[in-house]
Amino acid sequence: MPTVLALETSCDESAAAIVTDRRVLSSAVASQIEEHARWGGVVPEIASRRHVEALPGLVARVVAESGVDLAAVDAIAASVAPGLVGALLVGSVTGRTLARLHGKPFLGIHHLEGHLASVRLGEDPPEGPTLVLLVSGGHTELVRVDGPGRYRRLGRSHDDAAGECFDKVARLLGLPYPGGPAIEAAARPGDPHRFRLPKGRVSRPGGGFHPYDFSFSGLKTAMLRQVEALTTAGIPLPLADLAASFEQVVAEVLVERSCRCALDEGLDTLVLVGGVAANRRLRALLAERAGAVGLGWRVAPLAWCTDNAAMVGVAACERLRGGCSSPISLGVAPRLALAEADRLYETQPCF
Ligand code: KG4
Ligand code: ZN
């Protein structure tokens, strides 16, 4: 069973972990959220600088906590795509330098492949082909997974990602960044059916609607109109009901289209991963609806939904078992699609 040191710096969490197969020996995350919260979102330049400052300490910590010396790991891995270019570069350069220094193979990992692997950190990981609903701050995708590196995107958002929508609506409601956890907390005592909100459909050029795609811009506008109407009428904002109604409609649209896609594809298991997968209403609704239509389901463990390096390590171990390694001169690819993740292991670096 391979052991790897994994690094994650694609956005606003600096993270390191040491993983053996799908067992986490140590994991540390330094969140920059408080600093970015002052600006209402991630400031790329600040993110890169904080990664530079945090990463050496995190590596030292996971090495000490695991008791595994870098001389004993089988490979060193880092997220190299997609994400903020400056942020990705910090993990990539650190990873490649350590790999060179210790004479280890380097693996560039696709960050979304890391999210997909996060479900393997739970009990009873799924076997065989699955449909994965991947919902994070930057992505909303329905991915058919037929094995490591065998991905087909069947659905996506045409505008904001689900997490981005949580973040923007939170700001509208006067809640802090990141919006997901803030909305979830505000929604707890609320009535999820008080406000009727749109489920954003995406038209097809030939007529009808795309059955598995998403659009969150109409929902964002509907929330804005609702807040404006209440404010104009001098009614104090019913924050809990607004947050709960928003959370409910996002969860419903994600789960309904995912179930339909899985059934149409003849897949029997639905998997939920990514930062937004931490949302308890979404997790509960997925379990309820998937169960009702006879689908099996798995959700990534709560601790591994938002960005972390353990999930990158699990993906790296799978790749390593498949005989993959990246050229040491591999750069970063801020926009590489998941279906192209295999390109990270071509002999000649693709970027
Ligand atoms: O996966 P992640 O940590 O970073 C990206 O790869 O983007 O996802 C971060 C996103 C943010 O938009 C955040 O608001 C959202 O995940 N999020 C949540 C929750 N926790 C984090 N959204 C809804 N409910 C949550 N509990
Ligand atoms: Zn992520």
Tab-separated table of N, CA, C and O and ligand atoms in Angstrom, residues 10-13 111-112 115 135-139 162-164 166-167 177-181 184 247 274-280 305-307 311, ligand 1:
chain	number	residue	atom	x	y	z
A	10	SER	N	-5.238	24.936	-3.804
A	10	SER	CA	-5.887	25.443	-5.026
A	10	SER	C	-6.686	26.720	-4.813
A	10	SER	O	-6.906	27.473	-5.744
A	11	CYS	N	-7.127	26.966	-3.578
A	11	CYS	CA	-7.939	28.161	-3.349
A	11	CYS	C	-7.533	28.844	-2.033
A	11	CYS	O	-6.440	29.398	-1.951
A	12	ASP	N	-8.385	28.767	-1.012
A	12	ASP	CA	-8.071	29.525	0.212
A	12	ASP	C	-7.799	28.655	1.433
A	12	ASP	O	-7.853	29.136	2.560
A	13	GLU	N	-7.523	27.367	1.215
A	13	GLU	CA	-7.085	26.517	2.330
A	13	GLU	C	-5.702	25.973	1.979
A	13	GLU	O	-5.531	25.402	0.907
A	111	HIS	N	-7.704	18.665	-8.677
A	111	HIS	CA	-8.405	18.944	-7.417
A	111	HIS	C	-9.781	18.256	-7.352
A	111	HIS	O	-10.179	17.740	-6.294
A	112	LEU	N	-10.497	18.224	-8.471
A	112	LEU	CA	-11.831	17.595	-8.456
A	112	LEU	C	-11.720	16.078	-8.303
A	112	LEU	O	-12.591	15.441	-7.706
A	115	HIS	N	-11.679	15.650	-4.703
A	115	HIS	CA	-13.033	15.645	-4.124
A	115	HIS	C	-13.724	14.304	-4.367
A	115	HIS	O	-14.364	13.759	-3.470
A	135	VAL	N	-20.275	19.286	-5.740
A	135	VAL	CA	-20.749	20.660	-5.511
A	135	VAL	C	-19.771	21.401	-4.611
A	135	VAL	O	-19.610	21.061	-3.436
A	136	SER	N	-19.104	22.417	-5.183
A	136	SER	CA	-18.121	23.158	-4.394
A	136	SER	C	-18.280	24.645	-4.683
A	136	SER	O	-19.254	25.068	-5.303
A	137	GLY	N	-17.289	25.420	-4.255
A	137	GLY	CA	-17.350	26.867	-4.490
A	137	GLY	C	-17.138	27.210	-5.950
A	137	GLY	O	-17.616	28.239	-6.426
A	138	GLY	N	-16.417	26.360	-6.680
A	138	GLY	CA	-16.108	26.659	-8.074
A	138	GLY	C	-16.791	25.740	-9.072
A	138	GLY	O	-16.768	26.015	-10.269
A	139	HIS	N	-17.387	24.638	-8.606
A	139	HIS	CA	-17.939	23.653	-9.539
A	139	HIS	C	-19.274	23.081	-9.086
A	139	HIS	O	-19.493	22.901	-7.888
A	162	ALA	N	-22.863	25.990	-7.157
A	162	ALA	CA	-23.780	25.986	-6.020
A	162	ALA	C	-23.174	26.722	-4.811
A	162	ALA	O	-23.840	27.536	-4.160
A	163	GLY	N	-21.892	26.470	-4.538
A	163	GLY	CA	-21.249	27.110	-3.384
A	163	GLY	C	-21.147	28.619	-3.557
A	163	GLY	O	-21.335	29.385	-2.610
A	164	GLU	N	-20.854	29.015	-4.789
A	164	GLU	CA	-20.771	30.445	-5.115
A	164	GLU	C	-22.130	31.104	-4.870
A	164	GLU	O	-22.207	32.235	-4.382
A	166	PHE	N	-24.431	30.079	-2.715
A	166	PHE	CA	-24.555	30.195	-1.253
A	166	PHE	C	-23.804	31.445	-0.781
A	166	PHE	O	-24.303	32.215	0.041
A	167	ASP	N	-22.579	31.636	-1.309
A	167	ASP	CA	-21.754	32.768	-0.860
A	167	ASP	C	-22.397	34.104	-1.222
A	167	ASP	O	-22.419	35.042	-0.421
A	177	TYR	N	-18.869	35.560	4.958
A	177	TYR	CA	-18.247	34.607	4.039
A	177	TYR	C	-17.499	33.558	4.865
A	177	TYR	O	-16.904	33.936	5.870
A	178	PRO	N	-17.464	32.284	4.516
A	178	PRO	CA	-18.179	31.664	3.416
A	178	PRO	C	-19.660	31.487	3.732
A	178	PRO	O	-20.040	31.177	4.878
A	179	GLY	N	-20.485	31.656	2.698
A	179	GLY	CA	-21.921	31.714	2.903
A	179	GLY	C	-22.569	30.398	3.287
A	179	GLY	O	-23.581	30.390	3.983
A	180	GLY	N	-22.006	29.272	2.818
A	180	GLY	CA	-22.653	27.973	3.056
A	180	GLY	C	-22.911	27.704	4.537
A	180	GLY	O	-24.066	27.535	4.946
A	181	PRO	N	-21.857	27.671	5.347
A	181	PRO	CA	-22.082	27.391	6.770
A	181	PRO	C	-22.942	28.470	7.444
A	181	PRO	O	-23.743	28.161	8.332
A	184	GLU	N	-26.536	27.827	6.479
A	184	GLU	CA	-27.005	26.615	7.160
A	184	GLU	C	-27.361	26.917	8.627
A	184	GLU	O	-28.408	26.483	9.113
A	247	GLU	N	-32.037	27.289	0.981
A	247	GLU	CA	-31.308	26.022	1.138
A	247	GLU	C	-32.137	24.845	0.604
A	247	GLU	O	-31.619	23.958	-0.084
A	274	GLY	N	-17.711	17.415	-2.178
A	274	GLY	CA	-17.421	18.843	-2.380
A	274	GLY	C	-17.856	19.665	-1.173
A	274	GLY	O	-18.590	19.172	-0.308
A	275	GLY	N	-17.405	20.911	-1.116
A	275	GLY	CA	-17.688	21.767	0.038
A	275	GLY	C	-19.159	21.843	0.392
A	275	GLY	O	-19.540	21.775	1.572
A	276	VAL	N	-20.030	21.952	-0.619
A	276	VAL	CA	-21.470	22.093	-0.363
A	276	VAL	C	-22.066	20.783	0.171
A	276	VAL	O	-23.124	20.779	0.793
A	277	ALA	N	-21.346	19.672	-0.044
A	277	ALA	CA	-21.803	18.382	0.482
A	277	ALA	C	-21.802	18.369	2.010
A	277	ALA	O	-22.356	17.466	2.634
A	278	ALA	N	-21.189	19.402	2.616
A	278	ALA	CA	-21.224	19.507	4.082
A	278	ALA	C	-22.610	19.932	4.568
A	278	ALA	O	-22.916	19.840	5.760
A	279	ASN	N	-23.451	20.382	3.657
A	279	ASN	CA	-24.773	20.889	4.052
A	279	ASN	C	-25.701	19.749	4.503
A	279	ASN	O	-26.003	18.835	3.733
A	280	ARG	N	-26.181	19.848	5.719
A	280	ARG	CA	-26.953	18.740	6.293
A	280	ARG	C	-28.308	18.553	5.626
A	280	ARG	O	-28.803	17.437	5.485
A	305	CYS	N	-15.307	17.135	3.369
A	305	CYS	CA	-16.065	17.759	2.263
A	305	CYS	C	-15.362	19.011	1.759
A	305	CYS	O	-15.129	19.170	0.565
A	306	THR	N	-15.039	19.926	2.669
A	306	THR	CA	-14.372	21.159	2.232
A	306	THR	C	-12.891	20.842	1.991
A	306	THR	O	-12.378	19.798	2.413
A	307	ASP	N	-12.216	21.770	1.307
A	307	ASP	CA	-10.867	21.483	0.820
A	307	ASP	C	-9.909	20.978	1.908
A	307	ASP	O	-9.843	21.536	3.001
A	311	MET	N	-7.863	14.102	0.925
A	311	MET	CA	-8.555	13.614	-0.284
A	311	MET	C	-7.596	13.613	-1.484
A	311	MET	O	-7.670	12.725	-2.344
B	1	KG4	O1	-14.802	22.375	-1.874
B	1	KG4	P1	-14.605	23.704	-1.240
B	1	KG4	O2	-14.017	23.759	0.129
B	1	KG4	O3	-13.715	24.625	-2.148
B	1	KG4	C1	-13.778	24.597	-3.530
B	1	KG4	O4	-13.168	23.692	-4.139
B	1	KG4	O5	-14.500	25.477	-4.062
B	1	KG4	O6	-16.043	24.425	-1.261
B	1	KG4	C2	-16.234	25.668	-0.699
B	1	KG4	C3	-17.705	26.049	-0.885
B	1	KG4	C4	-18.007	27.491	-0.458
B	1	KG4	O7	-18.743	28.121	-1.485
B	1	KG4	C5	-18.847	27.306	0.790
B	1	KG4	O8	-19.829	28.331	0.985
B	1	KG4	C6	-19.517	25.961	0.543
B	1	KG4	O9	-18.536	25.193	-0.095
B	1	KG4	N1	-19.921	25.311	1.791
B	1	KG4	C7	-21.204	25.028	2.093
B	1	KG4	C8	-21.183	24.486	3.404
B	1	KG4	N2	-19.884	24.440	3.844
B	1	KG4	C9	-19.120	24.954	2.825
B	1	KG4	N3	-22.350	25.209	1.407
B	1	KG4	C10	-23.497	24.838	1.997
B	1	KG4	N4	-23.563	24.339	3.257
B	1	KG4	C11	-22.434	24.140	3.985
B	1	KG4	N5	-22.508	23.639	5.223
